[in-house]
XYZ file of C-alpha atoms in Angstrom:
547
model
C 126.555 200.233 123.408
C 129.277 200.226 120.523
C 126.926 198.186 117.551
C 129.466 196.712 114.862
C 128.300 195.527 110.972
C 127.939 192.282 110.661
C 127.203 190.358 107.270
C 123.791 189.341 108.310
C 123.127 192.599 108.192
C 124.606 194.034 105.187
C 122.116 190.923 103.781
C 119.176 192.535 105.266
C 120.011 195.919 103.358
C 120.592 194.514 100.067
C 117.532 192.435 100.159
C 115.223 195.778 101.006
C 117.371 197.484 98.257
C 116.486 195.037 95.966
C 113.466 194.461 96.695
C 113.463 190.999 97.839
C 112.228 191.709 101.057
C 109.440 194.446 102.098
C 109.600 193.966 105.615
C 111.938 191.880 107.484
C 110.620 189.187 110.162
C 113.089 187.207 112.614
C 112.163 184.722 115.113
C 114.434 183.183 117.806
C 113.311 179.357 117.981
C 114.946 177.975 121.055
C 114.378 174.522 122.379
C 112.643 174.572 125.885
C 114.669 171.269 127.130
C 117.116 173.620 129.615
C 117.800 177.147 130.545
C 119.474 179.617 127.707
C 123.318 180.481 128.428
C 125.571 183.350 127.074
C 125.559 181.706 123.568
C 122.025 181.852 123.440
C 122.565 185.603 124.043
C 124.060 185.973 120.422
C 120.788 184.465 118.543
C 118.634 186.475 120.346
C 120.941 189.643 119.918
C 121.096 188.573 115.687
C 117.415 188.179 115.300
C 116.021 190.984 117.621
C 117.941 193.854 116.736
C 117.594 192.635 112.993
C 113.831 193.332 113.337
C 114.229 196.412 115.281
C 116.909 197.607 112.844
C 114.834 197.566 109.893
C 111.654 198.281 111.255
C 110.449 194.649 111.501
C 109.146 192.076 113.601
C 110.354 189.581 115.795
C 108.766 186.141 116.738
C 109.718 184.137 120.066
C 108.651 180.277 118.581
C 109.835 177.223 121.120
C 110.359 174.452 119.423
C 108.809 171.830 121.491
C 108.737 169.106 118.814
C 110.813 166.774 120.905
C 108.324 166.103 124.016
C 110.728 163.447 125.650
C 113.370 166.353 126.694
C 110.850 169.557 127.081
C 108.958 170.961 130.023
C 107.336 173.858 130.931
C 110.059 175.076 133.215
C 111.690 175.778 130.568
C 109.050 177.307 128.613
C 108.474 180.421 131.610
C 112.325 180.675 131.866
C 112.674 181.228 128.184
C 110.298 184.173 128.425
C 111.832 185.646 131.354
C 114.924 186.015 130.073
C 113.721 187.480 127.055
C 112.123 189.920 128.654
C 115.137 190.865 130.993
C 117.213 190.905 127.784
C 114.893 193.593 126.805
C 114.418 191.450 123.428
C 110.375 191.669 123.871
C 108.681 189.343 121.003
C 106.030 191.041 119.095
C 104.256 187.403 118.969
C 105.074 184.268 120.826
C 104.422 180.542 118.973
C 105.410 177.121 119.793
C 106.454 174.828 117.476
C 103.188 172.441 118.305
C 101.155 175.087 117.346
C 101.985 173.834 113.964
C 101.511 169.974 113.998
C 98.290 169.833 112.125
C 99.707 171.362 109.545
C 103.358 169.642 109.314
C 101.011 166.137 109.357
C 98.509 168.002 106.249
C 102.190 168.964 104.503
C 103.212 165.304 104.718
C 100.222 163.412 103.764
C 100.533 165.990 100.876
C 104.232 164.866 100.357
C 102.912 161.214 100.280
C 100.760 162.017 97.769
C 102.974 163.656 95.836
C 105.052 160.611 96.015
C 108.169 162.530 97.415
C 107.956 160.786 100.614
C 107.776 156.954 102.150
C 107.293 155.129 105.667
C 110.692 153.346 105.977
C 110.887 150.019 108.243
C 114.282 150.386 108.734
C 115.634 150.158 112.300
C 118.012 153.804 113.283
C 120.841 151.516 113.295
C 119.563 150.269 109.802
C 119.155 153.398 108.189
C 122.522 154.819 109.371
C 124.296 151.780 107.582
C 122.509 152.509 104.422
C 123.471 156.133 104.448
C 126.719 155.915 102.724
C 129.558 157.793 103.651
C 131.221 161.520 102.189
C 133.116 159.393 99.368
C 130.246 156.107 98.297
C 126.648 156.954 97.776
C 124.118 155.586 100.439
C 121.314 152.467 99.547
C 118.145 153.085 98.672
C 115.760 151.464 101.343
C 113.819 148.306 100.254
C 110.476 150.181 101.280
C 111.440 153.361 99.358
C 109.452 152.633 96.198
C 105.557 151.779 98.105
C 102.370 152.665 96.228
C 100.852 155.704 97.407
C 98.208 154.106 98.563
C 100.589 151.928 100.804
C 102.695 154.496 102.336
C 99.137 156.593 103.485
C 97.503 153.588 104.826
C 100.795 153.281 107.146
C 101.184 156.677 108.284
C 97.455 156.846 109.212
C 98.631 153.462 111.237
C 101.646 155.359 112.587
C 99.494 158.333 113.664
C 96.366 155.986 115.427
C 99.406 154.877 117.635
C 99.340 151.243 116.110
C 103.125 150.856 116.397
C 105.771 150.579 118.841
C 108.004 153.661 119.084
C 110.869 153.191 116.618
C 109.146 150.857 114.520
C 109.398 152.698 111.164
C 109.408 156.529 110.359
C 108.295 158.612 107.319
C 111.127 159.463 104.797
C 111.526 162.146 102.116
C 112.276 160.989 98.914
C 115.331 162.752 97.817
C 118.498 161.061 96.218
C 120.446 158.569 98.068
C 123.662 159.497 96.305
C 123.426 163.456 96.877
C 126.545 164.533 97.847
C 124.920 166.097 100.869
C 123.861 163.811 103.800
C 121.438 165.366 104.645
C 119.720 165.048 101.938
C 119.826 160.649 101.701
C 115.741 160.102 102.390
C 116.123 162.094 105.590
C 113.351 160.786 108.310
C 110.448 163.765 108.582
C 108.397 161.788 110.978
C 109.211 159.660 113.957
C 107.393 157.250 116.611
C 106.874 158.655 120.320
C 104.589 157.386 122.488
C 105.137 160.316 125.320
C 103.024 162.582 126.534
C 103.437 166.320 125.012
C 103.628 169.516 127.830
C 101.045 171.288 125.562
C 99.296 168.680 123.460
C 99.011 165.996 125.988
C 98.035 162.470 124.296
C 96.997 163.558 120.879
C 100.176 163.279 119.619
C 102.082 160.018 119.151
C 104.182 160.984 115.624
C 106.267 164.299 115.925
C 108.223 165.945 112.937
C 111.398 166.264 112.810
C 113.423 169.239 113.267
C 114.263 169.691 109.569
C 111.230 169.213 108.586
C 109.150 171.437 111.011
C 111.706 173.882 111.267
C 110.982 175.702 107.813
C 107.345 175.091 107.682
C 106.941 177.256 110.985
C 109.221 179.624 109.261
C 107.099 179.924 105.849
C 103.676 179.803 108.058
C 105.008 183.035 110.170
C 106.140 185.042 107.014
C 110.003 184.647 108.727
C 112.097 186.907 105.723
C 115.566 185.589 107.315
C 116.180 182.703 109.426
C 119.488 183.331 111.131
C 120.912 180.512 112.977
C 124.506 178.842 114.214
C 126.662 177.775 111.484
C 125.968 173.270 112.234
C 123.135 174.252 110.024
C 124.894 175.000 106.853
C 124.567 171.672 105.955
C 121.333 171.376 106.560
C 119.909 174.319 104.505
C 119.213 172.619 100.864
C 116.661 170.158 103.202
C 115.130 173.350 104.487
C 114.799 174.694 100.987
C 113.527 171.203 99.889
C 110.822 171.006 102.245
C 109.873 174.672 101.975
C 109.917 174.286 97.698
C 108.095 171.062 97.579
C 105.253 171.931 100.084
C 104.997 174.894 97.754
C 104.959 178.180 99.619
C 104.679 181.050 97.741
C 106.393 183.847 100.333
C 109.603 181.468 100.898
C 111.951 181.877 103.961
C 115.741 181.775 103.633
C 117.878 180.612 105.912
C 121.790 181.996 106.924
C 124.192 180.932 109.187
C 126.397 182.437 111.782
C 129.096 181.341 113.870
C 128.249 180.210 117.619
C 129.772 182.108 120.311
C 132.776 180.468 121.940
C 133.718 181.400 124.972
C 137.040 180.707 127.357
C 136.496 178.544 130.650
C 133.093 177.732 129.854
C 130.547 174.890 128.886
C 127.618 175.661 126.703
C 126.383 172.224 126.482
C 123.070 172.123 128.353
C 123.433 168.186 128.547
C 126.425 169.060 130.657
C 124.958 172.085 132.462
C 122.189 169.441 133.841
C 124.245 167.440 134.897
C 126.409 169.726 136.858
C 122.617 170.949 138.842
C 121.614 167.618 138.886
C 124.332 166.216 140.515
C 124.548 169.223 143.041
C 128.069 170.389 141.525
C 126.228 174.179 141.807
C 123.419 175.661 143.160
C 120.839 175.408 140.618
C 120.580 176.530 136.711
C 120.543 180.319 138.553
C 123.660 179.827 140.454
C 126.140 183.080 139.670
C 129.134 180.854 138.113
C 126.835 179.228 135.761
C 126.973 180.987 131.819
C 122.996 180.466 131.634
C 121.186 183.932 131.565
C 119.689 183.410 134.946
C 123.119 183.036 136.637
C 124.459 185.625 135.254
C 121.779 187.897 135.924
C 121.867 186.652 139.748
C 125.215 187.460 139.692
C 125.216 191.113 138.534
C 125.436 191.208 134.866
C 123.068 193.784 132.662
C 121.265 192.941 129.610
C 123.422 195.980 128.007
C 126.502 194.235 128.967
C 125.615 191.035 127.914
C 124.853 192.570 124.297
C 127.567 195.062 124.355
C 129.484 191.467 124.840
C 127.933 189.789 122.022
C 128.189 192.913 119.882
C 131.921 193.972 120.532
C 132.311 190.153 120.130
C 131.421 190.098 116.223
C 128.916 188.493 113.874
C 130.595 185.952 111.316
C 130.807 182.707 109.908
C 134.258 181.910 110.799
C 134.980 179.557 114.101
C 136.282 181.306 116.506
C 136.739 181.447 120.505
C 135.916 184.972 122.501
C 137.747 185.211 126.263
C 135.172 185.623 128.865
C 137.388 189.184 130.037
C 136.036 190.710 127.186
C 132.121 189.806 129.128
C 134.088 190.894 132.182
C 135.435 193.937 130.704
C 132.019 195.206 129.125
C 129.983 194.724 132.588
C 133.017 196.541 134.126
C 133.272 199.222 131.960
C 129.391 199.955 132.616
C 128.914 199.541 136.167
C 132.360 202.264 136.519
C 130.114 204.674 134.630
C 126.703 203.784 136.549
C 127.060 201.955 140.135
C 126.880 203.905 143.346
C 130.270 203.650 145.160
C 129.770 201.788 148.828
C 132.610 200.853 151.751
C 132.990 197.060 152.815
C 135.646 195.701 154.722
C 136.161 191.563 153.475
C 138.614 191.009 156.630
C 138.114 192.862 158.877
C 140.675 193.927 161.370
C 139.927 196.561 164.646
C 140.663 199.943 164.673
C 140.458 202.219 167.888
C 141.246 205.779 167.359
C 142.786 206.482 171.151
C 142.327 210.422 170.625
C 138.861 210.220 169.453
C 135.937 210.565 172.294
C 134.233 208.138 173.176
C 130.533 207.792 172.231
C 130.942 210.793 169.262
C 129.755 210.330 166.019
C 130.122 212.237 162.975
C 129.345 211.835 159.272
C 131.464 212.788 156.060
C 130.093 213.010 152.567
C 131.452 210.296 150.493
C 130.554 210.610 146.658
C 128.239 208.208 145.243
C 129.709 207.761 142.270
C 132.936 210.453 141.118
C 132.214 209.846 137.320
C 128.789 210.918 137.709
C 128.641 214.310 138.914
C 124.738 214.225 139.422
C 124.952 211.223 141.797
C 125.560 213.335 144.981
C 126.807 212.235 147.966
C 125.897 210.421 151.157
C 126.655 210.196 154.815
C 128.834 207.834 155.980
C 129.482 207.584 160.250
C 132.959 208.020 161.713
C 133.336 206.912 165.166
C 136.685 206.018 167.853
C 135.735 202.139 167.010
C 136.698 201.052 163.108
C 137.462 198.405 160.981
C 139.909 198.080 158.350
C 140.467 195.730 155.812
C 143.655 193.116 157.019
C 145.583 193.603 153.731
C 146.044 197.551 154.578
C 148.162 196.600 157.581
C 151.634 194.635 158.144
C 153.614 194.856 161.431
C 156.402 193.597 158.817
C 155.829 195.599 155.432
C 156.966 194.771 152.400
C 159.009 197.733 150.623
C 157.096 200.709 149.291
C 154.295 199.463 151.324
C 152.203 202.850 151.973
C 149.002 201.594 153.919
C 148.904 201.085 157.936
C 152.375 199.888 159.134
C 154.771 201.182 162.616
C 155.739 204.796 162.798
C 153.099 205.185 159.258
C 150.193 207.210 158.461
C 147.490 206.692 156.045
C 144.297 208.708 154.879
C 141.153 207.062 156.043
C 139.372 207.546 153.134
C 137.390 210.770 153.056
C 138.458 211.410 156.549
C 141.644 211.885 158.886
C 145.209 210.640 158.694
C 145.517 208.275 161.473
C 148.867 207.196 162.524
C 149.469 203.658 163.825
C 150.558 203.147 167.728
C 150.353 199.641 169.140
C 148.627 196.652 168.880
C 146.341 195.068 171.325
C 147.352 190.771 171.053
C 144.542 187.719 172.754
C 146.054 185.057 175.128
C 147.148 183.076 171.232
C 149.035 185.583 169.667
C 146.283 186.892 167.697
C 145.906 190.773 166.750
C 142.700 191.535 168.342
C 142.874 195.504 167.539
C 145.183 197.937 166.346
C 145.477 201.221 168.580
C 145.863 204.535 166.363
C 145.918 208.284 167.250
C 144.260 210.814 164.547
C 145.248 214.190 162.928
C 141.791 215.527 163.902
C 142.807 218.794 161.704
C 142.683 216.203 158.782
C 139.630 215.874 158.185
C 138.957 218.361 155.463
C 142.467 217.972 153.335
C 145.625 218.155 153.629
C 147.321 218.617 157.554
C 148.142 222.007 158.245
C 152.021 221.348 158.319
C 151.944 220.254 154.601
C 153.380 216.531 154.672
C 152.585 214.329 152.272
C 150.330 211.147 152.773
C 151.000 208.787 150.057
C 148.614 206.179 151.003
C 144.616 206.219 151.778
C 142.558 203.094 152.689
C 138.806 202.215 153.183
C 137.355 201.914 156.763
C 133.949 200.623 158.641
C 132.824 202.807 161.491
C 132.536 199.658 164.133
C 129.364 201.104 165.743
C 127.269 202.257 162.453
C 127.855 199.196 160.703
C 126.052 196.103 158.620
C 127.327 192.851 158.208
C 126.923 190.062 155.525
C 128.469 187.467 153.495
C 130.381 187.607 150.596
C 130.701 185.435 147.773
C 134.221 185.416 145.512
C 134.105 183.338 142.472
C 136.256 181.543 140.167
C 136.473 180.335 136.670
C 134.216 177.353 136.742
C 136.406 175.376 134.435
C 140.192 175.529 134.148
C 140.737 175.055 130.478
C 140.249 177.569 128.138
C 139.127 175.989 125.215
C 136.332 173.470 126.651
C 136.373 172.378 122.909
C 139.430 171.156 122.336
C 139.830 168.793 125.686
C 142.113 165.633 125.243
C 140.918 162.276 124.123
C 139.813 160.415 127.182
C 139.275 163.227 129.381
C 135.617 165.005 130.003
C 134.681 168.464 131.257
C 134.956 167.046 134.879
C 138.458 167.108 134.425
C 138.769 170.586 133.971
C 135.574 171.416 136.807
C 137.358 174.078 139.609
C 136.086 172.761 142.286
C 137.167 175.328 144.357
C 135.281 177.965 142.257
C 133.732 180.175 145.011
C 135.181 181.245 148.109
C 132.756 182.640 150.981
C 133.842 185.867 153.022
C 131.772 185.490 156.091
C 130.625 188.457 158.276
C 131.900 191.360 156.210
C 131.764 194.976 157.330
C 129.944 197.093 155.996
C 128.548 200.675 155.588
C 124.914 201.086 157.055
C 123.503 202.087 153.692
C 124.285 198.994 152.162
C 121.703 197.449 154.722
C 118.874 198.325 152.617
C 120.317 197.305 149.330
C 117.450 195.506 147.137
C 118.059 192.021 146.146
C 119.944 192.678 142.683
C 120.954 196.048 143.195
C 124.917 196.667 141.978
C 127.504 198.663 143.760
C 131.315 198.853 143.489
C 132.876 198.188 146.798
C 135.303 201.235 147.188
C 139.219 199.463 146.109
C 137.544 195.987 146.337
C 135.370 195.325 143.287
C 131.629 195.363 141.816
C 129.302 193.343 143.650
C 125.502 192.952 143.753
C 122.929 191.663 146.352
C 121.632 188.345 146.118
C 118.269 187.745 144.904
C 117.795 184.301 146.785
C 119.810 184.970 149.573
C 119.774 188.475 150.767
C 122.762 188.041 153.370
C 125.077 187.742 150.987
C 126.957 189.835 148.344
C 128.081 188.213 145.017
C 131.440 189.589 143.139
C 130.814 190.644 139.691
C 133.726 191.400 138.578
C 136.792 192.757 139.855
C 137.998 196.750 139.656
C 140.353 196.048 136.784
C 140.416 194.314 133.617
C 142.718 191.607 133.501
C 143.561 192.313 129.519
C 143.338 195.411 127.556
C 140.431 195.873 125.550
């Protein structure tokens, strides 16, 4: 895998240089409210090969502040896919690991008189905010005694009040230029039941507030994360400089990864299982990790993606070839080469005898000369895929045609006869006669062949399904869709097409659920792991743009 610079990076080295930093600590902090997609992919990339880089450490810590949306679902799928990724955590937290201490830091705010319980309603508080031009208004309750404000948010943590009744607020400025910044709310009201904590819990910190005091409790040297937290990074310097932490984390931004014809919102993604739209978070046309591991793709490809893709701070939108291109360019290098017809049309070899069977050595894999070879059977009954033959070809056509040969691949040049028709009309085989002094080069009389297809013997055979998909979405830029419309606008319904009853090579019979092959002049394709009668498409043979 190609690894580019990136400014994170260049960050990293200058703060060892300088001293800043003796030993650099990451952390990927994902929310375990859904499954984690292709732009997850990029954090995890940023933060684990930062650590491993520089000789550091690397932190898996879910955030499971928010118990309304979380589950523990999520929680094991998180892991897994970490693991596949190969991005192994050299500790694993959760954000309520931490909420004894985020409630010690904010009694010790209260005391400090840098923070308040508000009364204020949501809808209350975002009135009073202001706007980017006129300063927000102070809250009526902003300026209670010490005293007052403890007494309440020992209240608020007994469970005395409704949820949404009143919050706790730092005391910042209300006419800071930053929003986020106006008496942001550090504590809220829940009455819900926590996956990990149960009932103990009925106040939960905020993400801005918890966020950097998991940071500064793990030692984390650089907190990398998307670039819709730019804003927010003087409050995560205000709560990590006013709860006074001597070894103090700093936070930098990158851009998210945008990708063409797909939908990273996990809201969305949901919805779309929920609803029954696809098969599950796992199903192969989904961008979460799981479906595109169950569809073929390699951890290496997915960060060769990610990598080739860039690290900056500048918006910008990546097109899913270049995901398509990287698994390609591996599995050309690495997956064993196997025969499948997807229509299959009946070949009988009339000058073959009946009941003989021999075997040719096809390579496993021509750029790998270490792969070796396997048997493949050759027998009078065959199939052929429908596209190699036309009773009407087009010009230049060189497969099966009248009065044509072609080179069954890595065995004779058969030469078409006749066609044997059903009652309807319908081609029910195609009757051919064989050069059986072909069969280990060129015929003896020297003509030239120009065109060599893929063939099934009939009688040595396996057959399965096969799955062809689609873009899942239509437009491009799932950011940019017109006022009015939604994503179901732009949702290809016909996104996967299902091959049924393919032909194919007996070896492919034992396949393991997962394993990848490229499908001789057909494309890359990998057994199902749910369903292990079918074949999911990869990727096609060629890239679609040059990379």
């Amino acid at each position: 895998m190609e690894e580019n610079s990136n400014f994170l990076f260049d960050i990293i080295e200058s703060d060892l240089a300088e001293g800043r930093t003796e030993r650099v600590h990451t952390r990927f902090p994902p929310e375990p409210n859904g499954y984690l997609h292709i732009g997850s992919a990029k954090a995890i990339y940023i933060n684990y090969t930062a650590a491993k880089k520089y000789g550091g450490l690397f932190n898996l810590r879910y955030d499971d502040t928010n118990p309304s949306k979380e589950d523990d679902e999520y929680v094991v799928s998180i892991r897994e896919d970490l693991e596949w990724l190969g991005a192994h955590p050299d500790a694993v937290f959760y954000g309520s690991d931490y909420f004894d201490k985020c409630y010690e830091f904010a009694v010790g705010l209260i005391k400090a008189g840098k923070a308040y319980v508000c009364d204020l309603s949501a809808d209350e508080m975002r009135r009073t905010r202001g706007t980017l031009t006129e300063p927000g208004v102070e809250s009526p309750y902003r300026n209670r005694s010490v005293e007052e404000n403890l007494a309440l948010f020992e209240r608020m943590k007994a469970g005395e009040f409704p949820d949404g009744h009143c919050t706790l607020r730092a005391k910042i400025d209300m006419a800071s230029p930053n929003m986020n910044l106006r008496d942001p709310a550090i504590y809220r009201i829940l009455h819900t039941a926590h996956h990990r904590q149960g009932d103990k819990w009925c106040i939960y910190p905020l993400y801005d507030f918890a966020h950097p005091i998991q940071d500064a409790l793990e030692g984390i040297t650089h907190s990398m994360c998307s670039i819709e937290f730019e804003n927010h990074r003087p409050l995560y310097d205000w709560v990590v400089d006013n709860i006074g932490f001597e070894q103090k984390p700093h936070q930098y931004e990158f851009a998210r990864l945008n990708v063409t014809n797909t939908v990273m919102s996990k809201r969305y993604l949901r919805q779309l299982v929920e609803t029954g739209v696809v098969d599950g978070w796992d199903d192969p046309r989904m961008p979460t990790l799981c479906g595109l591991r169950r569809r073929g793709y390699t951890p290496s490809a997915i960060f060769d993606f990610v990598s080739r893709a860039g690290v900056a701070k500048n918006f910008s939108i990546v097109d899913i070839a270049l995901l398509e291109h990287c698994i390609r360019d591996e599995l050309n290098r690495t997956a064993p080469r196997r025969i499948a017809v997807l229509a299959p049309i009946r070949v009988e070899i009339e000058n073959y005898p009946e009941g003989k069977t021999e075997y040719f050595e096809l390579p496993n894999n021509p750029n790998d000369p270490d792969a070796g070879t396997r048997p493949v059977a050759f027998t009078r009954n065959l199939y052929i895929d429908a596209e190699d033959f036309a009773l009407d070809p087009p010009p230049k056509y060189f497969r099966l045609k009248p009065d044509g040969e072609v080179r069954l691949m890595g065995a004779y040049i058969v030469k078409y006869k006749d066609v044997v028709r059903s009652q309807d009309g319908r081609i029910e085989k195609i009757i051919c006669t064989a050069d059986l002094e072909s069969g280990n080069g060129a015929p003896s009389d020297g003509r030239k062949v120009k065109g060599t297809i893929h063939w099934v013997s009939a009688d040595d055979c396996f057959r399965a399904d096969v799955r062809i998909f689609d873009r899942l979405f239509t437009i491009e830029n799932t950011g940019a869709i017109p006022e009015g419309e939604t994503f179901d606008d732009y949702l290809n319904r016909d996104s996967v097409t299902v091959l049924p009853c393919c032909v194919m090579e007996k070896a492919l019979e034992s396949a393991a659920p997962g394993e990848r092959f490229q499908f001789v002049r057909t494309g890359y394709f990998c057994r199902d792991t749910k369903d292990t009668g079918v074949f999911n498409r990869i990727v096609e043979l060629k890239d679609s743009k040059p990379f």
